[in-house]
Amino acid sequence: MEKSFNETYKEHIRKRAFELAEEFENKSDSEIVQSLYKMADERIKEIILPNPVSCTKGCSFCCYGEVQISNIEASYFLNKIDGTKGNEEILKKQNSVKDFKELKWVDTRCPMLGENEECTVYENRPLICRMTNSTDYPPLCKENEPRKQLFMIEISAIQASLLILSDRKTISLHKLLIND
């Protein structure tokens, strides 16, 4: 069986994550998130140039499923969205079950998607959302086919460093938005 990207590069990712965490340990949560998001966006642009992504505005296939974010991101996200709750009907459904896996796929839709399937918090979206890009033929997304995703050691390390700096604490976006 073929190893996943993270399994293959585990030690590289771990080493870089600790380097980043050490670099940012004396910064405010806001400075950490802004800096790491900027770093991630720059790295993603670098890899996208030779590998054009199929994602376009309004494409939301990857915006279904439980979104876990670090506590540092959660605080930053709530501050940036300034009281925006997203789709309350979806939030109710998502928070009515003990296990997110109990939901129908259609009910796992990100509560921050607008009516046109566009992200309403795009500029402030969590790192996991920034990392999700497909290089496959666009119609495959609509057919539930496996997608070729872009992975980079640096991006995975940025995500891991946020977890380290959050003392490995995360929260699901749907729980964050309902509890605020």
mmCIF file with all atom_site columns, C-alpha atoms in Angstrom:
data_model
loop_
_atom_site.group_PDB
_atom_site.id
_atom_site.type_symbol
_atom_site.label_atom_id
_atom_site.label_alt_id
_atom_site.label_comp_id
_atom_site.label_asym_id
_atom_site.label_entity_id
_atom_site.label_seq_id
_atom_site.pdbx_PDB_ins_code
_atom_site.Cartn_x
_atom_site.Cartn_y
_atom_site.Cartn_z
_atom_site.occupancy
_atom_site.B_iso_or_equiv
_atom_site.pdbx_formal_charge
_atom_site.auth_seq_id
_atom_site.auth_comp_id
_atom_site.auth_asym_id
_atom_site.auth_atom_id
_atom_site.pdbx_PDB_model_num
ATOM 1   C CA . MET A 1 1   ? 0.000   0.000  0.000   1.00 0.00 ? 1   MET A CA 1
ATOM 2   C CA . GLU A 1 2   ? 1.294   3.428  -0.952  1.00 0.00 ? 2   GLU A CA 1
ATOM 3   C CA . LYS A 1 3   ? 2.109   5.814  1.892   1.00 0.00 ? 3   LYS A CA 1
ATOM 4   C CA . SER A 1 4   ? 0.241   9.118  2.151   1.00 0.00 ? 4   SER A CA 1
ATOM 5   C CA . PHE A 1 5   ? 2.074   12.379 1.562   1.00 0.00 ? 5   PHE A CA 1
ATOM 6   C CA . ASN A 1 6   ? 2.187   13.131 5.296   1.00 0.00 ? 6   ASN A CA 1
ATOM 7   C CA . GLU A 1 7   ? 3.465   9.632  6.123   1.00 0.00 ? 7   GLU A CA 1
ATOM 8   C CA . THR A 1 8   ? 6.183   9.835  3.477   1.00 0.00 ? 8   THR A CA 1
ATOM 9   C CA . TYR A 1 9   ? 7.437   13.233 4.614   1.00 0.00 ? 9   TYR A CA 1
ATOM 10  C CA . LYS A 1 10  ? 6.560   12.969 8.310   1.00 0.00 ? 10  LYS A CA 1
ATOM 11  C CA . GLU A 1 11  ? 10.018  13.798 9.679   1.00 0.00 ? 11  GLU A CA 1
ATOM 12  C CA . HIS A 1 12  ? 10.536  16.743 7.303   1.00 0.00 ? 12  HIS A CA 1
ATOM 13  C CA . ILE A 1 13  ? 7.109   18.134 8.194   1.00 0.00 ? 13  ILE A CA 1
ATOM 14  C CA . ARG A 1 14  ? 7.679   17.605 11.926  1.00 0.00 ? 14  ARG A CA 1
ATOM 15  C CA . LYS A 1 15  ? 11.093  19.305 11.869  1.00 0.00 ? 15  LYS A CA 1
ATOM 16  C CA . ARG A 1 16  ? 9.807   22.311 9.895   1.00 0.00 ? 16  ARG A CA 1
ATOM 17  C CA . ALA A 1 17  ? 6.684   22.588 12.078  1.00 0.00 ? 17  ALA A CA 1
ATOM 18  C CA . PHE A 1 18  ? 8.793   22.851 15.235  1.00 0.00 ? 18  PHE A CA 1
ATOM 19  C CA . GLU A 1 19  ? 11.057  25.419 13.556  1.00 0.00 ? 19  GLU A CA 1
ATOM 20  C CA . LEU A 1 20  ? 8.023   27.539 12.673  1.00 0.00 ? 20  LEU A CA 1
ATOM 21  C CA . ALA A 1 21  ? 6.481   27.121 16.125  1.00 0.00 ? 21  ALA A CA 1
ATOM 22  C CA . GLU A 1 22  ? 9.745   28.266 17.722  1.00 0.00 ? 22  GLU A CA 1
ATOM 23  C CA . GLU A 1 23  ? 9.950   31.240 15.354  1.00 0.00 ? 23  GLU A CA 1
ATOM 24  C CA . PHE A 1 24  ? 6.451   32.410 16.314  1.00 0.00 ? 24  PHE A CA 1
ATOM 25  C CA . GLU A 1 25  ? 6.207   31.378 19.983  1.00 0.00 ? 25  GLU A CA 1
ATOM 26  C CA . ASN A 1 26  ? 6.538   34.936 21.320  1.00 0.00 ? 26  ASN A CA 1
ATOM 27  C CA . LYS A 1 27  ? 4.084   36.506 18.873  1.00 0.00 ? 27  LYS A CA 1
ATOM 28  C CA . SER A 1 28  ? 0.417   37.271 19.442  1.00 0.00 ? 28  SER A CA 1
ATOM 29  C CA . ASP A 1 29  ? -2.133  34.804 18.116  1.00 0.00 ? 29  ASP A CA 1
ATOM 30  C CA . SER A 1 30  ? -3.177  37.318 15.481  1.00 0.00 ? 30  SER A CA 1
ATOM 31  C CA . GLU A 1 31  ? 0.421   37.840 14.317  1.00 0.00 ? 31  GLU A CA 1
ATOM 32  C CA . ILE A 1 32  ? 0.956   34.078 14.182  1.00 0.00 ? 32  ILE A CA 1
ATOM 33  C CA . VAL A 1 33  ? -2.125  33.415 12.065  1.00 0.00 ? 33  VAL A CA 1
ATOM 34  C CA . GLN A 1 34  ? -1.588  36.356 9.727   1.00 0.00 ? 34  GLN A CA 1
ATOM 35  C CA . SER A 1 35  ? 2.065   35.455 9.172   1.00 0.00 ? 35  SER A CA 1
ATOM 36  C CA . LEU A 1 36  ? 1.416   31.751 8.641   1.00 0.00 ? 36  LEU A CA 1
ATOM 37  C CA . TYR A 1 37  ? -1.551  32.414 6.324   1.00 0.00 ? 37  TYR A CA 1
ATOM 38  C CA . LYS A 1 38  ? 0.595   34.790 4.276   1.00 0.00 ? 38  LYS A CA 1
ATOM 39  C CA . MET A 1 39  ? 3.398   32.237 4.150   1.00 0.00 ? 39  MET A CA 1
ATOM 40  C CA . ALA A 1 40  ? 0.965   29.497 3.109   1.00 0.00 ? 40  ALA A CA 1
ATOM 41  C CA . ASP A 1 41  ? -0.655  31.661 0.421   1.00 0.00 ? 41  ASP A CA 1
ATOM 42  C CA . GLU A 1 42  ? 2.773   32.474 -1.038  1.00 0.00 ? 42  GLU A CA 1
ATOM 43  C CA . ARG A 1 43  ? 3.837   28.812 -1.103  1.00 0.00 ? 43  ARG A CA 1
ATOM 44  C CA . ILE A 1 44  ? 0.533   27.756 -2.648  1.00 0.00 ? 44  ILE A CA 1
ATOM 45  C CA . LYS A 1 45  ? 0.956   30.352 -5.417  1.00 0.00 ? 45  LYS A CA 1
ATOM 46  C CA . GLU A 1 46  ? 4.438   28.990 -6.118  1.00 0.00 ? 46  GLU A CA 1
ATOM 47  C CA . ILE A 1 47  ? 3.185   25.463 -6.620  1.00 0.00 ? 47  ILE A CA 1
ATOM 48  C CA . ILE A 1 48  ? 0.064   26.479 -8.545  1.00 0.00 ? 48  ILE A CA 1
ATOM 49  C CA . LEU A 1 49  ? 2.011   28.264 -11.292 1.00 0.00 ? 49  LEU A CA 1
ATOM 50  C CA . PRO A 1 50  ? 3.247   25.029 -12.942 1.00 0.00 ? 50  PRO A CA 1
ATOM 51  C CA . ASN A 1 51  ? 0.099   23.087 -11.867 1.00 0.00 ? 51  ASN A CA 1
ATOM 52  C CA . PRO A 1 52  ? -3.018  25.126 -12.628 1.00 0.00 ? 52  PRO A CA 1
ATOM 53  C CA . VAL A 1 53  ? -5.853  24.337 -10.239 1.00 0.00 ? 53  VAL A CA 1
ATOM 54  C CA . SER A 1 54  ? -9.305  23.438 -11.454 1.00 0.00 ? 54  SER A CA 1
ATOM 55  C CA . CYS A 1 55  ? -11.001 25.318 -8.623  1.00 0.00 ? 55  CYS A CA 1
ATOM 56  C CA . THR A 1 56  ? -12.942 28.408 -9.657  1.00 0.00 ? 56  THR A CA 1
ATOM 57  C CA . LYS A 1 57  ? -15.125 30.921 -7.866  1.00 0.00 ? 57  LYS A CA 1
ATOM 58  C CA . GLY A 1 58  ? -18.310 29.149 -6.816  1.00 0.00 ? 58  GLY A CA 1
ATOM 59  C CA . CYS A 1 59  ? -16.784 25.666 -7.013  1.00 0.00 ? 59  CYS A CA 1
ATOM 60  C CA . SER A 1 60  ? -17.471 24.264 -3.573  1.00 0.00 ? 60  SER A CA 1
ATOM 61  C CA . PHE A 1 61  ? -17.049 20.517 -3.923  1.00 0.00 ? 61  PHE A CA 1
ATOM 62  C CA . CYS A 1 62  ? -14.256 20.457 -1.336  1.00 0.00 ? 62  CYS A CA 1
ATOM 63  C CA . CYS A 1 63  ? -16.300 22.639 1.036   1.00 0.00 ? 63  CYS A CA 1
ATOM 64  C CA . TYR A 1 64  ? -18.201 19.669 2.422   1.00 0.00 ? 64  TYR A CA 1
ATOM 65  C CA . GLY A 1 65  ? -17.068 17.852 5.534   1.00 0.00 ? 65  GLY A CA 1
ATOM 66  C CA . GLU A 1 66  ? -16.067 18.697 9.066   1.00 0.00 ? 66  GLU A CA 1
ATOM 67  C CA . VAL A 1 67  ? -13.581 21.563 9.231   1.00 0.00 ? 67  VAL A CA 1
ATOM 68  C CA . GLN A 1 68  ? -11.151 21.325 12.153  1.00 0.00 ? 68  GLN A CA 1
ATOM 69  C CA . ILE A 1 69  ? -9.150  24.425 12.991  1.00 0.00 ? 69  ILE A CA 1
ATOM 70  C CA . SER A 1 70  ? -6.590  25.158 15.683  1.00 0.00 ? 70  SER A CA 1
ATOM 71  C CA . ASN A 1 71  ? -7.616  27.190 18.717  1.00 0.00 ? 71  ASN A CA 1
ATOM 72  C CA . ILE A 1 72  ? -5.361  30.023 17.554  1.00 0.00 ? 72  ILE A CA 1
ATOM 73  C CA . GLU A 1 73  ? -7.172  30.099 14.204  1.00 0.00 ? 73  GLU A CA 1
ATOM 74  C CA . ALA A 1 74  ? -10.555 29.895 15.948  1.00 0.00 ? 74  ALA A CA 1
ATOM 75  C CA . SER A 1 75  ? -9.904  33.055 17.941  1.00 0.00 ? 75  SER A CA 1
ATOM 76  C CA . TYR A 1 76  ? -8.561  34.882 14.879  1.00 0.00 ? 76  TYR A CA 1
ATOM 77  C CA . PHE A 1 77  ? -11.455 33.661 12.701  1.00 0.00 ? 77  PHE A CA 1
ATOM 78  C CA . LEU A 1 78  ? -14.163 34.806 15.134  1.00 0.00 ? 78  LEU A CA 1
ATOM 79  C CA . ASN A 1 79  ? -12.539 38.223 15.375  1.00 0.00 ? 79  ASN A CA 1
ATOM 80  C CA . LYS A 1 80  ? -12.322 38.578 11.586  1.00 0.00 ? 80  LYS A CA 1
ATOM 81  C CA . ILE A 1 81  ? -15.867 37.448 10.759  1.00 0.00 ? 81  ILE A CA 1
ATOM 82  C CA . ASP A 1 82  ? -17.268 39.950 13.260  1.00 0.00 ? 82  ASP A CA 1
ATOM 83  C CA . GLY A 1 83  ? -20.381 38.100 14.357  1.00 0.00 ? 83  GLY A CA 1
ATOM 84  C CA . THR A 1 84  ? -21.201 36.466 11.012  1.00 0.00 ? 84  THR A CA 1
ATOM 85  C CA . LYS A 1 85  ? -22.689 33.077 11.774  1.00 0.00 ? 85  LYS A CA 1
ATOM 86  C CA . GLY A 1 86  ? -23.100 31.563 8.357   1.00 0.00 ? 86  GLY A CA 1
ATOM 87  C CA . ASN A 1 87  ? -26.004 29.363 7.361   1.00 0.00 ? 87  ASN A CA 1
ATOM 88  C CA . GLU A 1 88  ? -27.946 28.796 10.589  1.00 0.00 ? 88  GLU A CA 1
ATOM 89  C CA . GLU A 1 89  ? -30.020 25.924 9.161   1.00 0.00 ? 89  GLU A CA 1
ATOM 90  C CA . ILE A 1 90  ? -26.843 24.010 8.294   1.00 0.00 ? 90  ILE A CA 1
ATOM 91  C CA . LEU A 1 91  ? -25.317 24.841 11.676  1.00 0.00 ? 91  LEU A CA 1
ATOM 92  C CA . LYS A 1 92  ? -28.405 23.470 13.466  1.00 0.00 ? 92  LYS A CA 1
ATOM 93  C CA . LYS A 1 93  ? -28.211 20.204 11.519  1.00 0.00 ? 93  LYS A CA 1
ATOM 94  C CA . GLN A 1 94  ? -24.474 19.873 12.082  1.00 0.00 ? 94  GLN A CA 1
ATOM 95  C CA . ASN A 1 95  ? -24.781 20.502 15.800  1.00 0.00 ? 95  ASN A CA 1
ATOM 96  C CA . SER A 1 96  ? -27.767 18.171 16.228  1.00 0.00 ? 96  SER A CA 1
ATOM 97  C CA . VAL A 1 97  ? -25.663 15.018 15.867  1.00 0.00 ? 97  VAL A CA 1
ATOM 98  C CA . LYS A 1 98  ? -23.039 13.549 18.178  1.00 0.00 ? 98  LYS A CA 1
ATOM 99  C CA . ASP A 1 99  ? -20.823 12.460 15.317  1.00 0.00 ? 99  ASP A CA 1
ATOM 100 C CA . PHE A 1 100 ? -20.462 14.547 12.154  1.00 0.00 ? 100 PHE A CA 1
ATOM 101 C CA . LYS A 1 101 ? -20.275 11.296 10.163  1.00 0.00 ? 101 LYS A CA 1
ATOM 102 C CA . GLU A 1 102 ? -23.973 10.719 10.901  1.00 0.00 ? 102 GLU A CA 1
ATOM 103 C CA . LEU A 1 103 ? -24.895 13.579 8.550   1.00 0.00 ? 103 LEU A CA 1
ATOM 104 C CA . LYS A 1 104 ? -25.883 13.184 4.922   1.00 0.00 ? 104 LYS A CA 1
ATOM 105 C CA . TRP A 1 105 ? -23.202 14.563 2.598   1.00 0.00 ? 105 TRP A CA 1
ATOM 106 C CA . VAL A 1 106 ? -25.400 17.531 1.626   1.00 0.00 ? 106 VAL A CA 1
ATOM 107 C CA . ASP A 1 107 ? -25.665 18.515 5.316   1.00 0.00 ? 107 ASP A CA 1
ATOM 108 C CA . THR A 1 108 ? -21.878 18.615 5.730   1.00 0.00 ? 108 THR A CA 1
ATOM 109 C CA . ARG A 1 109 ? -21.759 21.783 3.610   1.00 0.00 ? 109 ARG A CA 1
ATOM 110 C CA . CYS A 1 110 ? -19.599 24.508 5.132   1.00 0.00 ? 110 CYS A CA 1
ATOM 111 C CA . PRO A 1 111 ? -21.886 26.952 6.949   1.00 0.00 ? 111 PRO A CA 1
ATOM 112 C CA . MET A 1 112 ? -19.828 29.807 5.516   1.00 0.00 ? 112 MET A CA 1
ATOM 113 C CA . LEU A 1 113 ? -20.828 29.049 1.909   1.00 0.00 ? 113 LEU A CA 1
ATOM 114 C CA . GLY A 1 114 ? -23.181 31.623 0.448   1.00 0.00 ? 114 GLY A CA 1
ATOM 115 C CA . GLU A 1 115 ? -26.152 31.002 -1.809  1.00 0.00 ? 115 GLU A CA 1
ATOM 116 C CA . ASN A 1 116 ? -23.987 30.959 -4.949  1.00 0.00 ? 116 ASN A CA 1
ATOM 117 C CA . GLU A 1 117 ? -21.684 28.346 -3.404  1.00 0.00 ? 117 GLU A CA 1
ATOM 118 C CA . GLU A 1 118 ? -19.079 31.062 -2.832  1.00 0.00 ? 118 GLU A CA 1
ATOM 119 C CA . CYS A 1 119 ? -17.117 31.346 0.374   1.00 0.00 ? 119 CYS A CA 1
ATOM 120 C CA . THR A 1 120 ? -18.444 34.294 2.375   1.00 0.00 ? 120 THR A CA 1
ATOM 121 C CA . VAL A 1 121 ? -15.222 34.514 4.405   1.00 0.00 ? 121 VAL A CA 1
ATOM 122 C CA . TYR A 1 122 ? -12.735 33.814 1.604   1.00 0.00 ? 122 TYR A CA 1
ATOM 123 C CA . GLU A 1 123 ? -10.112 36.359 2.685   1.00 0.00 ? 123 GLU A CA 1
ATOM 124 C CA . ASN A 1 124 ? -10.216 35.006 6.260   1.00 0.00 ? 124 ASN A CA 1
ATOM 125 C CA . ARG A 1 125 ? -10.800 31.311 5.511   1.00 0.00 ? 125 ARG A CA 1
ATOM 126 C CA . PRO A 1 126 ? -8.945  28.795 7.710   1.00 0.00 ? 126 PRO A CA 1
ATOM 127 C CA . LEU A 1 127 ? -5.659  27.242 6.652   1.00 0.00 ? 127 LEU A CA 1
ATOM 128 C CA . ILE A 1 128 ? -7.239  23.896 5.786   1.00 0.00 ? 128 ILE A CA 1
ATOM 129 C CA . CYS A 1 129 ? -9.427  25.703 3.249   1.00 0.00 ? 129 CYS A CA 1
ATOM 130 C CA . ARG A 1 130 ? -6.406  27.510 1.794   1.00 0.00 ? 130 ARG A CA 1
ATOM 131 C CA . MET A 1 131 ? -4.668  24.153 1.413   1.00 0.00 ? 131 MET A CA 1
ATOM 132 C CA . THR A 1 132 ? -7.478  22.477 -0.496  1.00 0.00 ? 132 THR A CA 1
ATOM 133 C CA . ASN A 1 133 ? -6.791  22.812 -4.206  1.00 0.00 ? 133 ASN A CA 1
ATOM 134 C CA . SER A 1 134 ? -7.386  20.287 -6.975  1.00 0.00 ? 134 SER A CA 1
ATOM 135 C CA . THR A 1 135 ? -5.415  19.921 -10.195 1.00 0.00 ? 135 THR A CA 1
ATOM 136 C CA . ASP A 1 136 ? -7.827  17.416 -11.722 1.00 0.00 ? 136 ASP A CA 1
ATOM 137 C CA . TYR A 1 137 ? -10.197 17.871 -14.626 1.00 0.00 ? 137 TYR A CA 1
ATOM 138 C CA . PRO A 1 138 ? -12.917 20.153 -13.115 1.00 0.00 ? 138 PRO A CA 1
ATOM 139 C CA . PRO A 1 139 ? -15.992 17.992 -13.906 1.00 0.00 ? 139 PRO A CA 1
ATOM 140 C CA . LEU A 1 140 ? -14.507 15.162 -11.820 1.00 0.00 ? 140 LEU A CA 1
ATOM 141 C CA . CYS A 1 141 ? -15.213 17.128 -8.651  1.00 0.00 ? 141 CYS A CA 1
ATOM 142 C CA . LYS A 1 142 ? -18.910 17.081 -9.397  1.00 0.00 ? 142 LYS A CA 1
ATOM 143 C CA . GLU A 1 143 ? -18.824 13.305 -9.896  1.00 0.00 ? 143 GLU A CA 1
ATOM 144 C CA . ASN A 1 144 ? -17.385 12.432 -6.471  1.00 0.00 ? 144 ASN A CA 1
ATOM 145 C CA . GLU A 1 145 ? -14.229 11.145 -8.128  1.00 0.00 ? 145 GLU A CA 1
ATOM 146 C CA . PRO A 1 146 ? -10.921 11.173 -6.313  1.00 0.00 ? 146 PRO A CA 1
ATOM 147 C CA . ARG A 1 147 ? -9.142  14.458 -6.831  1.00 0.00 ? 147 ARG A CA 1
ATOM 148 C CA . LYS A 1 148 ? -5.461  15.117 -7.268  1.00 0.00 ? 148 LYS A CA 1
ATOM 149 C CA . GLN A 1 149 ? -4.604  17.565 -4.536  1.00 0.00 ? 149 GLN A CA 1
ATOM 150 C CA . LEU A 1 150 ? -1.525  19.693 -4.134  1.00 0.00 ? 150 LEU A CA 1
ATOM 151 C CA . PHE A 1 151 ? 0.591   18.876 -1.119  1.00 0.00 ? 151 PHE A CA 1
ATOM 152 C CA . MET A 1 152 ? 3.765   20.532 0.068   1.00 0.00 ? 152 MET A CA 1
ATOM 153 C CA . ILE A 1 153 ? 6.006   19.895 3.020   1.00 0.00 ? 153 ILE A CA 1
ATOM 154 C CA . GLU A 1 154 ? 5.977   23.609 3.900   1.00 0.00 ? 154 GLU A CA 1
ATOM 155 C CA . ILE A 1 155 ? 2.157   23.881 3.900   1.00 0.00 ? 155 ILE A CA 1
ATOM 156 C CA . SER A 1 156 ? 1.772   20.736 6.008   1.00 0.00 ? 156 SER A CA 1
ATOM 157 C CA . ALA A 1 157 ? 4.421   22.105 8.386   1.00 0.00 ? 157 ALA A CA 1
ATOM 158 C CA . ILE A 1 158 ? 2.536   25.415 8.675   1.00 0.00 ? 158 ILE A CA 1
ATOM 159 C CA . GLN A 1 159 ? -0.615  23.523 9.598   1.00 0.00 ? 159 GLN A CA 1
ATOM 160 C CA . ALA A 1 160 ? 1.270   21.404 12.145  1.00 0.00 ? 160 ALA A CA 1
ATOM 161 C CA . SER A 1 161 ? 2.919   24.499 13.667  1.00 0.00 ? 161 SER A CA 1
ATOM 162 C CA . LEU A 1 162 ? -0.516  26.029 14.295  1.00 0.00 ? 162 LEU A CA 1
ATOM 163 C CA . LEU A 1 163 ? -1.449  22.883 16.203  1.00 0.00 ? 163 LEU A CA 1
ATOM 164 C CA . ILE A 1 164 ? 1.778   23.003 18.214  1.00 0.00 ? 164 ILE A CA 1
ATOM 165 C CA . LEU A 1 165 ? 1.208   26.666 19.082  1.00 0.00 ? 165 LEU A CA 1
ATOM 166 C CA . SER A 1 166 ? -2.397  25.820 20.068  1.00 0.00 ? 166 SER A CA 1
ATOM 167 C CA . ASP A 1 167 ? -1.202  23.084 22.424  1.00 0.00 ? 167 ASP A CA 1
ATOM 168 C CA . ARG A 1 168 ? -2.726  20.651 19.911  1.00 0.00 ? 168 ARG A CA 1
ATOM 169 C CA . LYS A 1 169 ? -6.233  21.880 20.666  1.00 0.00 ? 169 LYS A CA 1
ATOM 170 C CA . THR A 1 170 ? -8.721  22.146 17.811  1.00 0.00 ? 170 THR A CA 1
ATOM 171 C CA . ILE A 1 171 ? -12.387 22.895 17.384  1.00 0.00 ? 171 ILE A CA 1
ATOM 172 C CA . SER A 1 172 ? -14.835 22.102 14.629  1.00 0.00 ? 172 SER A CA 1
ATOM 173 C CA . LEU A 1 173 ? -15.995 25.176 12.740  1.00 0.00 ? 173 LEU A CA 1
ATOM 174 C CA . HIS A 1 174 ? -19.676 24.273 13.183  1.00 0.00 ? 174 HIS A CA 1
ATOM 175 C CA . LYS A 1 175 ? -19.234 24.081 16.972  1.00 0.00 ? 175 LYS A CA 1
ATOM 176 C CA . LEU A 1 176 ? -17.266 27.336 17.057  1.00 0.00 ? 176 LEU A CA 1
ATOM 177 C CA . LEU A 1 177 ? -19.962 29.247 15.190  1.00 0.00 ? 177 LEU A CA 1
ATOM 178 C CA . ILE A 1 178 ? -22.859 27.921 17.270  1.00 0.00 ? 178 ILE A CA 1
ATOM 179 C CA . ASN A 1 179 ? -21.124 28.545 20.609  1.00 0.00 ? 179 ASN A CA 1
ATOM 180 C CA . ASP A 1 180 ? -19.946 32.098 20.024  1.00 0.00 ? 180 ASP A CA 1
#
